[in-house]
mmCIF file with all atom_site columns, C-alpha atoms and ligand atoms in Angstrom:
data_model
loop_
_atom_site.group_PDB
_atom_site.id
_atom_site.type_symbol
_atom_site.label_atom_id
_atom_site.label_alt_id
_atom_site.label_comp_id
_atom_site.label_asym_id
_atom_site.label_entity_id
_atom_site.label_seq_id
_atom_site.pdbx_PDB_ins_code
_atom_site.Cartn_x
_atom_site.Cartn_y
_atom_site.Cartn_z
_atom_site.occupancy
_atom_site.B_iso_or_equiv
_atom_site.pdbx_formal_charge
_atom_site.auth_seq_id
_atom_site.auth_comp_id
_atom_site.auth_asym_id
_atom_site.auth_atom_id
_atom_site.pdbx_PDB_model_num
ATOM   1   C CA . MET A 1 1   ? 261.695 -100.773 -50.923 1.00 96.00 ? 254 MET A CA 1
ATOM   2   C CA . LYS A 1 2   ? 260.177 -104.520 -51.084 1.00 98.00 ? 255 LYS A CA 1
ATOM   3   C CA . ARG A 1 3   ? 256.408 -104.910 -52.366 1.00 98.00 ? 256 ARG A CA 1
ATOM   4   C CA . VAL A 1 4   ? 254.367 -107.331 -50.403 1.00 99.00 ? 257 VAL A CA 1
ATOM   5   C CA . ALA A 1 5   ? 251.684 -109.577 -52.228 1.00 98.00 ? 258 ALA A CA 1
ATOM   6   C CA . ILE A 1 6   ? 248.789 -110.924 -49.585 1.00 99.00 ? 259 ILE A CA 1
ATOM   7   C CA . LEU A 1 7   ? 246.132 -113.216 -50.928 1.00 98.00 ? 260 LEU A CA 1
ATOM   8   C CA . ILE A 1 8   ? 242.873 -114.201 -48.211 1.00 98.00 ? 261 ILE A CA 1
ATOM   9   C CA . SER A 1 9   ? 239.952 -116.457 -48.372 1.00 98.00 ? 262 SER A CA 1
ATOM   10  C CA . GLY A 1 10  ? 237.944 -114.802 -45.493 1.00 98.00 ? 263 GLY A CA 1
ATOM   11  C CA . GLY A 1 11  ? 237.952 -111.478 -43.265 1.00 98.00 ? 264 GLY A CA 1
ATOM   12  C CA . GLY A 1 12  ? 241.190 -110.753 -43.946 1.00 98.00 ? 265 GLY A CA 1
ATOM   13  C CA . SER A 1 13  ? 242.174 -109.908 -39.930 1.00 98.00 ? 266 SER A CA 1
ATOM   14  C CA . ASN A 1 14  ? 245.910 -110.696 -40.616 1.00 98.00 ? 267 ASN A CA 1
ATOM   15  C CA . MET A 1 15  ? 246.104 -108.858 -43.649 1.00 98.00 ? 268 MET A CA 1
ATOM   16  C CA . VAL A 1 16  ? 244.744 -105.864 -42.072 1.00 98.00 ? 269 VAL A CA 1
ATOM   17  C CA . LYS A 1 17  ? 247.163 -105.786 -39.834 1.00 98.00 ? 270 LYS A CA 1
ATOM   18  C CA . LEU A 1 18  ? 249.973 -106.887 -41.866 1.00 98.00 ? 271 LEU A CA 1
ATOM   19  C CA . VAL A 1 19  ? 249.245 -103.694 -43.980 1.00 98.00 ? 272 VAL A CA 1
ATOM   20  C CA . GLU A 1 20  ? 249.034 -101.361 -41.479 1.00 98.00 ? 273 GLU A CA 1
ATOM   21  C CA . SER A 1 21  ? 251.568 -102.539 -40.085 1.00 98.00 ? 274 SER A CA 1
ATOM   22  C CA . MET A 1 22  ? 254.026 -101.653 -43.624 1.00 98.00 ? 275 MET A CA 1
ATOM   23  C CA . THR A 1 23  ? 254.330 -97.655  -42.738 1.00 98.00 ? 276 THR A CA 1
ATOM   24  C CA . GLY A 1 24  ? 257.259 -95.684  -41.814 1.00 98.00 ? 277 GLY A CA 1
ATOM   25  C CA . ASP A 1 25  ? 260.256 -96.492  -41.718 1.00 97.00 ? 278 ASP A CA 1
ATOM   26  C CA . HIS A 1 26  ? 259.432 -100.695 -42.197 1.00 98.00 ? 279 HIS A CA 1
ATOM   27  C CA . PRO A 1 27  ? 261.277 -101.923 -45.801 1.00 98.00 ? 280 PRO A CA 1
ATOM   28  C CA . ALA A 1 28  ? 258.425 -102.819 -47.064 1.00 98.00 ? 281 ALA A CA 1
ATOM   29  C CA . ARG A 1 29  ? 254.669 -101.849 -48.203 1.00 98.00 ? 282 ARG A CA 1
ATOM   30  C CA . ALA A 1 30  ? 251.650 -103.731 -49.770 1.00 98.00 ? 283 ALA A CA 1
ATOM   31  C CA . VAL A 1 31  ? 250.875 -103.913 -53.237 1.00 98.00 ? 284 VAL A CA 1
ATOM   32  C CA . ILE A 1 32  ? 247.983 -106.491 -53.799 1.00 98.00 ? 285 ILE A CA 1
ATOM   33  C CA . VAL A 1 33  ? 245.668 -108.099 -52.083 1.00 98.00 ? 286 VAL A CA 1
ATOM   34  C CA . GLY A 1 34  ? 244.267 -110.942 -53.912 1.00 98.00 ? 287 GLY A CA 1
ATOM   35  C CA . SER A 1 35  ? 241.418 -114.075 -52.690 1.00 98.00 ? 288 SER A CA 1
ATOM   36  C CA . ASN A 1 36  ? 239.959 -117.420 -54.354 1.00 98.00 ? 289 ASN A CA 1
ATOM   37  C CA . ASP A 1 37  ? 236.984 -115.953 -52.731 1.00 98.00 ? 290 ASP A CA 1
ATOM   38  C CA . PRO A 1 38  ? 234.986 -112.745 -54.989 1.00 98.00 ? 291 PRO A CA 1
ATOM   39  C CA . GLN A 1 39  ? 232.980 -112.243 -51.885 1.00 98.00 ? 292 GLN A CA 1
ATOM   40  C CA . ALA A 1 40  ? 235.816 -112.290 -49.453 1.00 98.00 ? 293 ALA A CA 1
ATOM   41  C CA . GLY A 1 41  ? 235.078 -109.933 -46.549 1.00 98.00 ? 294 GLY A CA 1
ATOM   42  C CA . GLY A 1 42  ? 239.378 -109.161 -46.384 1.00 98.00 ? 295 GLY A CA 1
ATOM   43  C CA . LEU A 1 43  ? 238.278 -107.640 -49.733 1.00 98.00 ? 296 LEU A CA 1
ATOM   44  C CA . ALA A 1 44  ? 236.322 -104.761 -49.083 1.00 98.00 ? 297 ALA A CA 1
ATOM   45  C CA . LYS A 1 45  ? 238.816 -104.185 -45.876 1.00 98.00 ? 298 LYS A CA 1
ATOM   46  C CA . ALA A 1 46  ? 241.661 -103.695 -48.227 1.00 98.00 ? 299 ALA A CA 1
ATOM   47  C CA . ALA A 1 47  ? 240.288 -101.948 -50.469 1.00 98.00 ? 300 ALA A CA 1
ATOM   48  C CA . ALA A 1 48  ? 239.366 -99.207  -47.670 1.00 98.00 ? 301 ALA A CA 1
ATOM   49  C CA . MET A 1 49  ? 243.255 -98.751  -47.228 1.00 98.00 ? 302 MET A CA 1
ATOM   50  C CA . GLY A 1 50  ? 243.835 -98.164  -50.464 1.00 98.00 ? 303 GLY A CA 1
ATOM   51  C CA . VAL A 1 51  ? 245.891 -101.475 -51.417 1.00 98.00 ? 304 VAL A CA 1
ATOM   52  C CA . PRO A 1 52  ? 244.306 -103.050 -54.835 1.00 98.00 ? 305 PRO A CA 1
ATOM   53  C CA . THR A 1 53  ? 243.079 -106.336 -55.239 1.00 98.00 ? 306 THR A CA 1
ATOM   54  C CA . PHE A 1 54  ? 241.419 -108.782 -56.882 1.00 98.00 ? 307 PHE A CA 1
ATOM   55  C CA . ALA A 1 55  ? 240.047 -112.585 -56.827 1.00 98.00 ? 308 ALA A CA 1
ATOM   56  C CA . VAL A 1 56  ? 240.213 -115.442 -58.748 1.00 98.00 ? 309 VAL A CA 1
ATOM   57  C CA . ASP A 1 57  ? 236.934 -117.566 -57.702 1.00 98.00 ? 310 ASP A CA 1
ATOM   58  C CA . HIS A 1 58  ? 238.352 -121.096 -57.976 1.00 97.00 ? 311 HIS A CA 1
ATOM   59  C CA . ARG A 1 59  ? 234.648 -122.626 -57.950 1.00 96.00 ? 312 ARG A CA 1
ATOM   60  C CA . ALA A 1 60  ? 235.017 -121.370 -61.755 1.00 96.00 ? 313 ALA A CA 1
ATOM   61  C CA . TYR A 1 61  ? 237.943 -123.863 -62.589 1.00 96.00 ? 314 TYR A CA 1
ATOM   62  C CA . LYS A 1 62  ? 236.261 -126.854 -60.708 1.00 90.00 ? 315 LYS A CA 1
ATOM   63  C CA . GLY A 1 63  ? 239.161 -130.055 -59.573 1.00 86.00 ? 316 GLY A CA 1
ATOM   64  C CA . ASP A 1 64  ? 241.257 -128.074 -62.376 1.00 95.00 ? 317 ASP A CA 1
ATOM   65  C CA . ARG A 1 65  ? 244.072 -126.407 -59.852 1.00 94.00 ? 318 ARG A CA 1
ATOM   66  C CA . PRO A 1 66  ? 246.131 -125.329 -62.676 1.00 95.00 ? 319 PRO A CA 1
ATOM   67  C CA . ALA A 1 67  ? 243.718 -123.521 -64.424 1.00 97.00 ? 320 ALA A CA 1
ATOM   68  C CA . PHE A 1 68  ? 243.426 -121.989 -61.495 1.00 98.00 ? 321 PHE A CA 1
ATOM   69  C CA . GLU A 1 69  ? 246.211 -121.024 -60.466 1.00 98.00 ? 322 GLU A CA 1
ATOM   70  C CA . ALA A 1 70  ? 247.370 -119.531 -63.614 1.00 97.00 ? 323 ALA A CA 1
ATOM   71  C CA . ALA A 1 71  ? 244.523 -117.574 -63.295 1.00 98.00 ? 324 ALA A CA 1
ATOM   72  C CA . LEU A 1 72  ? 246.116 -116.077 -59.830 1.00 98.00 ? 325 LEU A CA 1
ATOM   73  C CA . LEU A 1 73  ? 249.215 -115.946 -60.386 1.00 98.00 ? 326 LEU A CA 1
ATOM   74  C CA . GLU A 1 74  ? 248.332 -112.763 -63.862 1.00 98.00 ? 327 GLU A CA 1
ATOM   75  C CA . PRO A 1 75  ? 247.150 -110.250 -61.840 1.00 98.00 ? 328 PRO A CA 1
ATOM   76  C CA . LEU A 1 76  ? 249.549 -111.734 -58.527 1.00 98.00 ? 329 LEU A CA 1
ATOM   77  C CA . LEU A 1 77  ? 252.717 -111.171 -61.218 1.00 98.00 ? 330 LEU A CA 1
ATOM   78  C CA . ALA A 1 78  ? 252.056 -107.856 -62.750 1.00 98.00 ? 331 ALA A CA 1
ATOM   79  C CA . ALA A 1 79  ? 252.070 -106.501 -58.941 1.00 98.00 ? 332 ALA A CA 1
ATOM   80  C CA . GLU A 1 80  ? 255.180 -107.587 -59.258 1.00 98.00 ? 333 GLU A CA 1
ATOM   81  C CA . PRO A 1 81  ? 255.565 -108.922 -55.483 1.00 98.00 ? 334 PRO A CA 1
ATOM   82  C CA . ASP A 1 82  ? 258.917 -109.677 -54.144 1.00 98.00 ? 335 ASP A CA 1
ATOM   83  C CA . ILE A 1 83  ? 257.200 -111.593 -50.954 1.00 98.00 ? 336 ILE A CA 1
ATOM   84  C CA . LEU A 1 84  ? 253.642 -113.220 -50.795 1.00 98.00 ? 337 LEU A CA 1
ATOM   85  C CA . CYS A 1 85  ? 252.695 -113.517 -47.915 1.00 98.00 ? 338 CYS A CA 1
ATOM   86  C CA . LEU A 1 86  ? 249.475 -116.286 -47.668 1.00 98.00 ? 339 LEU A CA 1
ATOM   87  C CA . ALA A 1 87  ? 247.267 -114.780 -44.795 1.00 98.00 ? 340 ALA A CA 1
ATOM   88  C CA . GLY A 1 88  ? 243.965 -117.237 -44.055 1.00 97.00 ? 341 GLY A CA 1
ATOM   89  C CA . PHE A 1 89  ? 243.956 -118.513 -46.947 1.00 97.00 ? 342 PHE A CA 1
ATOM   90  C CA . MET A 1 90  ? 242.096 -121.811 -47.723 1.00 95.00 ? 343 MET A CA 1
ATOM   91  C CA . ARG A 1 91  ? 244.165 -122.902 -50.879 1.00 94.00 ? 344 ARG A CA 1
ATOM   92  C CA . ILE A 1 92  ? 245.828 -125.962 -50.907 1.00 91.00 ? 345 ILE A CA 1
ATOM   93  C CA . LEU A 1 93  ? 248.382 -124.449 -53.264 1.00 94.00 ? 346 LEU A CA 1
ATOM   94  C CA . THR A 1 94  ? 250.923 -126.571 -56.829 1.00 94.00 ? 347 THR A CA 1
ATOM   95  C CA . PRO A 1 95  ? 254.642 -127.465 -56.076 1.00 95.00 ? 348 PRO A CA 1
ATOM   96  C CA . ASP A 1 96  ? 254.708 -125.568 -59.421 1.00 95.00 ? 349 ASP A CA 1
ATOM   97  C CA . PHE A 1 97  ? 253.077 -122.682 -56.780 1.00 96.00 ? 350 PHE A CA 1
ATOM   98  C CA . VAL A 1 98  ? 255.406 -122.959 -54.680 1.00 96.00 ? 351 VAL A CA 1
ATOM   99  C CA . GLN A 1 99  ? 258.340 -122.708 -56.042 1.00 95.00 ? 352 GLN A CA 1
ATOM   100 C CA . ARG A 1 100 ? 257.812 -119.700 -58.251 1.00 96.00 ? 353 ARG A CA 1
ATOM   101 C CA . PHE A 1 101 ? 257.767 -117.879 -54.834 1.00 97.00 ? 354 PHE A CA 1
ATOM   102 C CA . GLU A 1 102 ? 259.524 -120.184 -52.515 1.00 91.00 ? 355 GLU A CA 1
ATOM   103 C CA . GLY A 1 103 ? 262.070 -118.604 -50.425 1.00 96.00 ? 356 GLY A CA 1
ATOM   104 C CA . ARG A 1 104 ? 260.532 -115.542 -50.237 1.00 97.00 ? 357 ARG A CA 1
ATOM   105 C CA . MET A 1 105 ? 256.234 -116.810 -49.627 1.00 98.00 ? 358 MET A CA 1
ATOM   106 C CA . LEU A 1 106 ? 255.390 -116.935 -46.213 1.00 98.00 ? 359 LEU A CA 1
ATOM   107 C CA . ASN A 1 107 ? 252.489 -117.995 -44.756 1.00 98.00 ? 360 ASN A CA 1
ATOM   108 C CA . ILE A 1 108 ? 250.872 -118.728 -40.994 1.00 98.00 ? 361 ILE A CA 1
ATOM   109 C CA . HIS A 1 109 ? 248.649 -121.539 -39.305 1.00 97.00 ? 362 HIS A CA 1
ATOM   110 C CA . PRO A 1 110 ? 247.324 -120.979 -36.316 1.00 98.00 ? 363 PRO A CA 1
ATOM   111 C CA . SER A 1 111 ? 248.854 -124.195 -34.228 1.00 98.00 ? 364 SER A CA 1
ATOM   112 C CA . LEU A 1 112 ? 253.184 -124.712 -33.141 1.00 98.00 ? 365 LEU A CA 1
ATOM   113 C CA . LEU A 1 113 ? 254.045 -126.653 -35.754 1.00 97.00 ? 366 LEU A CA 1
ATOM   114 C CA . PRO A 1 114 ? 255.145 -129.106 -36.633 1.00 97.00 ? 367 PRO A CA 1
ATOM   115 C CA . LYS A 1 115 ? 252.141 -129.675 -34.014 1.00 97.00 ? 368 LYS A CA 1
ATOM   116 C CA . TYR A 1 116 ? 248.501 -130.815 -36.296 1.00 97.00 ? 369 TYR A CA 1
ATOM   117 C CA . PRO A 1 117 ? 249.345 -129.070 -39.906 1.00 96.00 ? 370 PRO A CA 1
ATOM   118 C CA . GLY A 1 118 ? 245.709 -129.276 -41.465 1.00 94.00 ? 371 GLY A CA 1
ATOM   119 C CA . LEU A 1 119 ? 243.326 -128.171 -40.477 1.00 95.00 ? 372 LEU A CA 1
ATOM   120 C CA . HIS A 1 120 ? 240.918 -127.997 -36.695 1.00 98.00 ? 373 HIS A CA 1
ATOM   121 C CA . THR A 1 121 ? 243.660 -127.237 -34.504 1.00 98.00 ? 374 THR A CA 1
ATOM   122 C CA . HIS A 1 122 ? 242.533 -125.955 -31.982 1.00 98.00 ? 375 HIS A CA 1
ATOM   123 C CA . GLN A 1 123 ? 239.323 -129.162 -31.718 1.00 98.00 ? 376 GLN A CA 1
ATOM   124 C CA . ARG A 1 124 ? 243.436 -131.809 -32.223 1.00 98.00 ? 377 ARG A CA 1
ATOM   125 C CA . ALA A 1 125 ? 245.379 -129.510 -29.670 1.00 98.00 ? 378 ALA A CA 1
ATOM   126 C CA . LEU A 1 126 ? 242.218 -129.776 -26.870 1.00 98.00 ? 379 LEU A CA 1
ATOM   127 C CA . ASP A 1 127 ? 241.271 -133.292 -27.573 1.00 98.00 ? 380 ASP A CA 1
ATOM   128 C CA . ALA A 1 128 ? 244.934 -134.430 -26.887 1.00 98.00 ? 381 ALA A CA 1
ATOM   129 C CA . GLY A 1 129 ? 244.755 -132.261 -23.815 1.00 98.00 ? 382 GLY A CA 1
ATOM   130 C CA . ASP A 1 130 ? 247.565 -129.765 -24.447 1.00 98.00 ? 383 ASP A CA 1
ATOM   131 C CA . ALA A 1 131 ? 248.602 -126.944 -22.202 1.00 98.00 ? 384 ALA A CA 1
ATOM   132 C CA . GLU A 1 132 ? 249.921 -124.349 -24.764 1.00 98.00 ? 385 GLU A CA 1
ATOM   133 C CA . ALA A 1 133 ? 248.676 -124.196 -28.282 1.00 98.00 ? 386 ALA A CA 1
ATOM   134 C CA . GLY A 1 134 ? 249.518 -121.596 -30.634 1.00 98.00 ? 387 GLY A CA 1
ATOM   135 C CA . ALA A 1 135 ? 250.696 -119.715 -34.338 1.00 98.00 ? 388 ALA A CA 1
ATOM   136 C CA . SER A 1 136 ? 252.989 -120.640 -36.379 1.00 98.00 ? 389 SER A CA 1
ATOM   137 C CA . VAL A 1 137 ? 254.635 -118.170 -39.257 1.00 98.00 ? 390 VAL A CA 1
ATOM   138 C CA . HIS A 1 138 ? 256.937 -120.977 -42.292 1.00 98.00 ? 391 HIS A CA 1
ATOM   139 C CA . LEU A 1 139 ? 258.410 -120.100 -45.355 1.00 98.00 ? 392 LEU A CA 1
ATOM   140 C CA . VAL A 1 140 ? 256.009 -122.149 -47.897 1.00 97.00 ? 393 VAL A CA 1
ATOM   141 C CA . THR A 1 141 ? 256.962 -126.037 -49.136 1.00 94.00 ? 394 THR A CA 1
ATOM   142 C CA . PRO A 1 142 ? 255.494 -127.916 -51.399 1.00 90.00 ? 395 PRO A CA 1
ATOM   143 C CA . GLU A 1 143 ? 254.658 -130.296 -48.624 1.00 88.00 ? 396 GLU A CA 1
ATOM   144 C CA . LEU A 1 144 ? 251.959 -127.975 -46.959 1.00 86.00 ? 397 LEU A CA 1
ATOM   145 C CA . ASP A 1 145 ? 252.516 -126.494 -43.208 1.00 87.00 ? 398 ASP A CA 1
ATOM   146 C CA . ALA A 1 146 ? 255.524 -128.020 -42.847 1.00 89.00 ? 399 ALA A CA 1
ATOM   147 C CA . GLY A 1 147 ? 258.384 -124.843 -44.475 1.00 92.00 ? 400 GLY A CA 1
ATOM   148 C CA . PRO A 1 148 ? 261.042 -123.561 -41.496 1.00 97.00 ? 401 PRO A CA 1
ATOM   149 C CA . ILE A 1 149 ? 259.273 -121.882 -39.040 1.00 98.00 ? 402 ILE A CA 1
ATOM   150 C CA . LEU A 1 150 ? 259.953 -118.181 -38.754 1.00 98.00 ? 403 LEU A CA 1
ATOM   151 C CA . GLY A 1 151 ? 258.552 -117.130 -35.552 1.00 98.00 ? 404 GLY A CA 1
ATOM   152 C CA . GLN A 1 152 ? 255.859 -119.235 -33.670 1.00 98.00 ? 405 GLN A CA 1
ATOM   153 C CA . ALA A 1 153 ? 253.306 -117.322 -31.003 1.00 98.00 ? 406 ALA A CA 1
ATOM   154 C CA . ARG A 1 154 ? 252.727 -120.159 -27.234 1.00 98.00 ? 407 ARG A CA 1
ATOM   155 C CA . VAL A 1 155 ? 248.663 -118.808 -24.793 1.00 98.00 ? 408 VAL A CA 1
ATOM   156 C CA . PRO A 1 156 ? 248.039 -120.956 -22.278 1.00 97.00 ? 409 PRO A CA 1
ATOM   157 C CA . VAL A 1 157 ? 244.986 -123.379 -22.551 1.00 98.00 ? 410 VAL A CA 1
ATOM   158 C CA . LEU A 1 158 ? 242.966 -122.587 -20.033 1.00 98.00 ? 411 LEU A CA 1
ATOM   159 C CA . PRO A 1 159 ? 240.758 -125.260 -18.560 1.00 96.00 ? 412 PRO A CA 1
ATOM   160 C CA . GLY A 1 160 ? 236.862 -124.743 -20.112 1.00 97.00 ? 413 GLY A CA 1
ATOM   161 C CA . ASP A 1 161 ? 238.157 -123.720 -23.465 1.00 98.00 ? 414 ASP A CA 1
ATOM   162 C CA . SER A 1 162 ? 236.272 -125.186 -26.522 1.00 98.00 ? 415 SER A CA 1
ATOM   163 C CA . ALA A 1 163 ? 237.832 -124.567 -30.350 1.00 98.00 ? 416 ALA A CA 1
ATOM   164 C CA . GLU A 1 164 ? 236.243 -120.851 -30.315 1.00 98.00 ? 417 GLU A CA 1
ATOM   165 C CA . THR A 1 165 ? 237.749 -119.581 -27.453 1.00 98.00 ? 418 THR A CA 1
ATOM   166 C CA . LEU A 1 166 ? 241.201 -120.743 -27.883 1.00 98.00 ? 419 LEU A CA 1
ATOM   167 C CA . ALA A 1 167 ? 241.182 -119.369 -31.414 1.00 98.00 ? 420 ALA A CA 1
ATOM   168 C CA . ALA A 1 168 ? 240.058 -116.290 -30.393 1.00 98.00 ? 421 ALA A CA 1
ATOM   169 C CA . ARG A 1 169 ? 242.894 -116.445 -28.318 1.00 98.00 ? 422 ARG A CA 1
ATOM   170 C CA . VAL A 1 170 ? 245.229 -117.763 -31.050 1.00 98.00 ? 423 VAL A CA 1
ATOM   171 C CA . LEU A 1 171 ? 244.360 -115.356 -33.409 1.00 98.00 ? 424 LEU A CA 1
ATOM   172 C CA . THR A 1 172 ? 244.879 -112.099 -30.911 1.00 98.00 ? 425 THR A CA 1
ATOM   173 C CA . GLN A 1 173 ? 248.331 -114.131 -30.854 1.00 98.00 ? 426 GLN A CA 1
ATOM   174 C CA . GLU A 1 174 ? 248.340 -114.208 -35.139 1.00 98.00 ? 427 GLU A CA 1
ATOM   175 C CA . HIS A 1 175 ? 248.271 -110.325 -35.301 1.00 98.00 ? 428 HIS A CA 1
ATOM   176 C CA . ARG A 1 176 ? 251.063 -109.521 -33.241 1.00 98.00 ? 429 ARG A CA 1
ATOM   177 C CA . LEU A 1 177 ? 252.999 -112.388 -35.048 1.00 98.00 ? 430 LEU A CA 1
ATOM   178 C CA . TYR A 1 178 ? 252.546 -112.143 -37.983 1.00 98.00 ? 431 TYR A CA 1
ATOM   179 C CA . PRO A 1 179 ? 253.767 -108.405 -39.065 1.00 98.00 ? 432 PRO A CA 1
ATOM   180 C CA . GLN A 1 180 ? 256.549 -109.097 -36.778 1.00 98.00 ? 433 GLN A CA 1
ATOM   181 C CA . VAL A 1 181 ? 257.815 -111.987 -38.232 1.00 98.00 ? 434 VAL A CA 1
ATOM   182 C CA . LEU A 1 182 ? 257.248 -110.107 -41.788 1.00 98.00 ? 435 LEU A CA 1
ATOM   183 C CA . ARG A 1 183 ? 259.271 -106.929 -40.783 1.00 98.00 ? 436 ARG A CA 1
ATOM   184 C CA . ARG A 1 184 ? 262.138 -109.249 -40.234 1.00 98.00 ? 437 ARG A CA 1
ATOM   185 C CA . PHE A 1 185 ? 261.796 -110.984 -42.766 1.00 98.00 ? 438 PHE A CA 1
ATOM   186 C CA . ALA A 1 186 ? 261.364 -108.006 -45.210 1.00 98.00 ? 439 ALA A CA 1
ATOM   187 C CA . GLN A 1 187 ? 265.177 -107.358 -43.306 1.00 98.00 ? 440 GLN A CA 1
ATOM   188 C CA . GLY A 1 188 ? 266.544 -110.535 -45.229 1.00 97.00 ? 441 GLY A CA 1
ATOM   189 C CA . ASP A 1 189 ? 266.389 -111.844 -41.052 1.00 97.00 ? 442 ASP A CA 1
ATOM   190 C CA . LEU A 1 190 ? 264.969 -115.491 -40.526 1.00 96.00 ? 443 LEU A CA 1
ATOM   191 C CA . THR A 1 191 ? 266.222 -116.009 -36.971 1.00 97.00 ? 444 THR A CA 1
ATOM   192 C CA . PRO A 1 192 ? 262.493 -117.294 -35.432 1.00 97.00 ? 445 PRO A CA 1
ATOM   193 C CA . ILE A 1 193 ? 260.882 -115.939 -32.852 1.00 97.00 ? 446 ILE A CA 1
ATOM   194 C CA . THR A 1 194 ? 259.067 -116.780 -30.338 1.00 97.00 ? 447 THR A CA 1
ATOM   195 C CA . LEU A 1 195 ? 255.965 -114.570 -29.095 1.00 96.00 ? 448 LEU A CA 1
ATOM   196 C CA . THR A 1 196 ? 253.766 -115.366 -25.062 1.00 90.00 ? 449 THR A CA 1
ATOM   197 C CA . ALA A 1 197 ? 251.174 -114.151 -24.816 1.00 76.00 ? 450 ALA A CA 1
ATOM   198 C CA . ALA A 1 198 ? 250.998 -110.461 -23.659 1.00 61.00 ? 451 ALA A CA 1
HETATM 199 C C1 . GRF B 2 .   ? 243.060 -117.673 -38.417 1.00 57.41 ? 52  GRF B C1 1
HETATM 200 O O1 . GRF B 2 .   ? 242.744 -118.459 -37.542 1.00 57.41 ? 52  GRF B O1 1
HETATM 201 C C2 . GRF B 2 .   ? 245.067 -117.681 -39.407 1.00 57.41 ? 52  GRF B C2 1
HETATM 202 O O2 . GRF B 2 .   ? 245.184 -118.669 -39.006 1.00 57.41 ? 52  GRF B O2 1
HETATM 203 C C3 . GRF B 2 .   ? 243.973 -118.801 -40.044 1.00 57.41 ? 52  GRF B C3 1
HETATM 204 O O3 . GRF B 2 .   ? 242.733 -118.399 -40.694 1.00 57.41 ? 52  GRF B O3 1
HETATM 205 C C4 . GRF B 2 .   ? 242.065 -118.126 -39.735 1.00 57.41 ? 52  GRF B C4 1
HETATM 206 C C5 . GRF B 2 .   ? 241.066 -116.671 -40.157 1.00 57.41 ? 52  GRF B C5 1
HETATM 207 O O4 . GRF B 2 .   ? 242.552 -115.827 -40.451 1.00 57.41 ? 52  GRF B O4 1
HETATM 208 N N1 . GRF B 2 .   ? 245.393 -118.432 -41.504 1.00 57.41 ? 52  GRF B N1 1
HETATM 209 P P1 . GRF B 2 .   ? 241.392 -113.709 -40.854 1.00 57.41 ? 52  GRF B P1 1
HETATM 210 O O5 . GRF B 2 .   ? 241.207 -113.401 -39.908 1.00 57.41 ? 52  GRF B O5 1
HETATM 211 O O6 . GRF B 2 .   ? 241.460 -114.408 -42.442 1.00 57.41 ? 52  GRF B O6 1
HETATM 212 O O7 . GRF B 2 .   ? 243.498 -113.517 -41.605 1.00 57.41 ? 52  GRF B O7 1
#
């Protein structure tokens, strides 16, 4: 049984879907949920599902990223994770941290990578006049939002879309994509998958 740790920064809607998916004959289980924000709404959701949680407030380490990561690593490694999932985790991690988990660390990013790494992905897709948008789950490498893609979900951009309406359409697909990718990854299957909006 693979042990999965999940890092969040906010509401954790993707984390909830991941935790809910790891039941029955699924080859993995969530063992811990952590956040850089003690106020992250997702922490209460994880606790309500019976998953242990922790928080390390990055603001207590202002500017000292290595010190923050050392504090984050302590409870994380104590849970002995086999796989680390970033799900709405909004801190950039140093290459040192990434290398500890390279090859077993996943992230979900709300764009069709390699388009739009970084922030404000939906507005950038709208500004570019893209006909499609979506989300990508990828292996995390030291370069931001750049690792091998394990899965993508594509949605149409509709007339009159705002960044908010597009984000909502993409998020619905993220909730399908991430659990499917994690299940395959936990079974050692790295064949990329593409979902189109149901
Ligand atoms: C989602 O758009 C996800 O793609 C991005 O963070 C946003 C919020 O995710 N990484 P969640 O609701 O906290 O899972």
